[in-house]
Amino acid sequence: MEYTLDQSAPQEKRSGVFLRLLLAGILGIFVFSYATVTYTLPTVSETMNLDTSQLPPNIVLIIIATVQPAILVALALCGGLSLSKRMDVNVTPMLTGVKELAVSRVGLGISSGFVAGIVTLAVHQLVFLPMTGIPVNASANYPAWLAMSVVLLYGGIVEELLLRLGVMTLLLWIAAKVQG
């Protein structure tokens, strides 16, 4: 018997969904914090002649940069899962055992995401970067594995948890309350 996040689902099942999503979010935030502290901070401080000698060690900065967004993700998860349950909307079908997914839509999503990424990169390089006046060599040189990890884990998981599960569920709940 499959459970969703409705009232009949056992408490440990709902908390399991919360914990899995929170851990995925914390992983994404940690990778982003690591990349920012390890690669971006030294590049920016060197480019702008900033003295970083008074800053704590990198591990402390990474922990600090991870904790605050993790709290926001936890709040978004609590709010999103709670409000979706009140509206009788199952927002986590893939995590609760429903494995129905149209394969043709996955291919369409991957290909359209690839095209959108290429267009975004081209616009950034050709339009926005020249407008900033920042020298091209001033950007942090992330290793490919780290750049891809930040994109997939932070952009693909954390932003989705914050915006889709947190903000969009809140907006949907408000709209449902306004309509009566």
XYZ file of C-alpha atoms in Angstrom, residues 65-171:
107
model
C 27.530 29.866 4.709
C 25.745 26.503 4.920
C 23.740 26.937 8.119
C 21.619 29.974 7.248
C 20.376 28.725 3.845
C 19.793 25.290 5.408
C 17.446 26.925 7.920
C 15.593 28.612 5.059
C 15.283 25.291 3.226
C 13.981 23.624 6.402
C 11.375 26.380 6.802
C 10.366 26.099 3.142
C 10.044 22.321 3.514
C 7.970 22.581 6.700
C 5.710 25.191 5.165
C 5.436 23.531 1.771
C 4.747 20.038 3.085
C 2.327 21.297 5.727
C 0.356 23.555 3.379
C 0.247 20.955 0.627
C -1.152 18.450 3.113
C -3.859 20.946 4.151
C -4.825 21.457 0.493
C -4.782 17.693 -0.115
C -2.079 18.075 -2.766
C 0.685 15.493 -2.999
C 3.779 17.496 -3.891
C 6.255 14.645 -3.585
C 5.051 11.731 -5.729
C 8.551 10.557 -6.636
C 9.565 10.357 -2.974
C 6.434 8.587 -1.761
C 6.576 5.623 -4.087
C 4.693 6.727 -7.204
C 7.045 5.870 -10.041
C 4.954 6.860 -13.036
C 6.929 9.145 -15.297
C 6.490 9.682 -19.007
C 9.825 8.854 -20.645
C 9.086 11.129 -23.592
C 8.747 14.087 -21.240
C 12.125 13.332 -19.659
C 13.817 13.536 -23.074
C 11.999 16.763 -23.852
C 13.013 18.218 -20.480
C 16.663 17.283 -20.922
C 16.894 18.605 -24.475
C 15.061 21.861 -23.729
C 17.196 22.352 -20.604
C 20.344 21.859 -22.672
C 19.207 24.409 -25.274
C 18.193 26.895 -22.552
C 21.596 26.464 -20.894
C 23.440 27.178 -24.144
C 21.319 30.277 -24.803
C 21.809 31.526 -21.236
C 25.574 31.025 -21.413
C 25.779 32.805 -24.781
C 23.735 35.781 -23.562
C 25.831 35.982 -20.392
C 29.141 35.912 -22.283
C 28.102 38.210 -25.125
C 25.802 40.714 -23.414
C 26.048 40.851 -19.637
C 29.734 40.137 -18.977
C 30.964 43.000 -21.207
C 28.496 45.369 -19.479
C 29.930 44.650 -16.014
C 33.437 45.784 -16.820
C 34.855 42.839 -14.885
C 37.884 41.357 -16.635
C 37.211 37.869 -17.959
C 40.241 36.501 -16.094
C 38.761 37.761 -12.793
C 36.144 35.035 -12.706
C 36.786 32.076 -10.433
C 38.129 29.041 -12.255
C 36.059 26.240 -10.812
C 37.032 22.677 -11.628
C 34.482 21.139 -13.994
C 33.254 18.637 -11.390
C 32.599 21.425 -8.883
C 30.851 23.688 -11.357
C 28.580 20.830 -12.443
C 27.933 19.853 -8.824
C 26.902 23.401 -7.928
C 24.590 23.614 -10.935
C 22.963 20.237 -10.321
C 22.798 20.229 -6.530
C 22.232 23.868 -5.674
C 20.414 25.028 -8.780
C 18.588 21.769 -9.336
C 17.609 20.899 -5.777
C 17.910 23.845 -3.389
C 16.264 26.406 -5.648
C 13.458 23.979 -6.456
C 12.845 23.303 -2.764
C 12.812 26.988 -1.908
C 10.774 28.234 -4.839
C 8.529 25.402 -5.962
C 7.867 23.668 -2.681
C 8.138 26.691 -0.407
C 7.024 29.824 -2.253
C 4.727 28.297 -4.881
C 2.902 26.145 -2.327
C 2.431 29.231 -0.151
C 1.066 31.217 -3.108
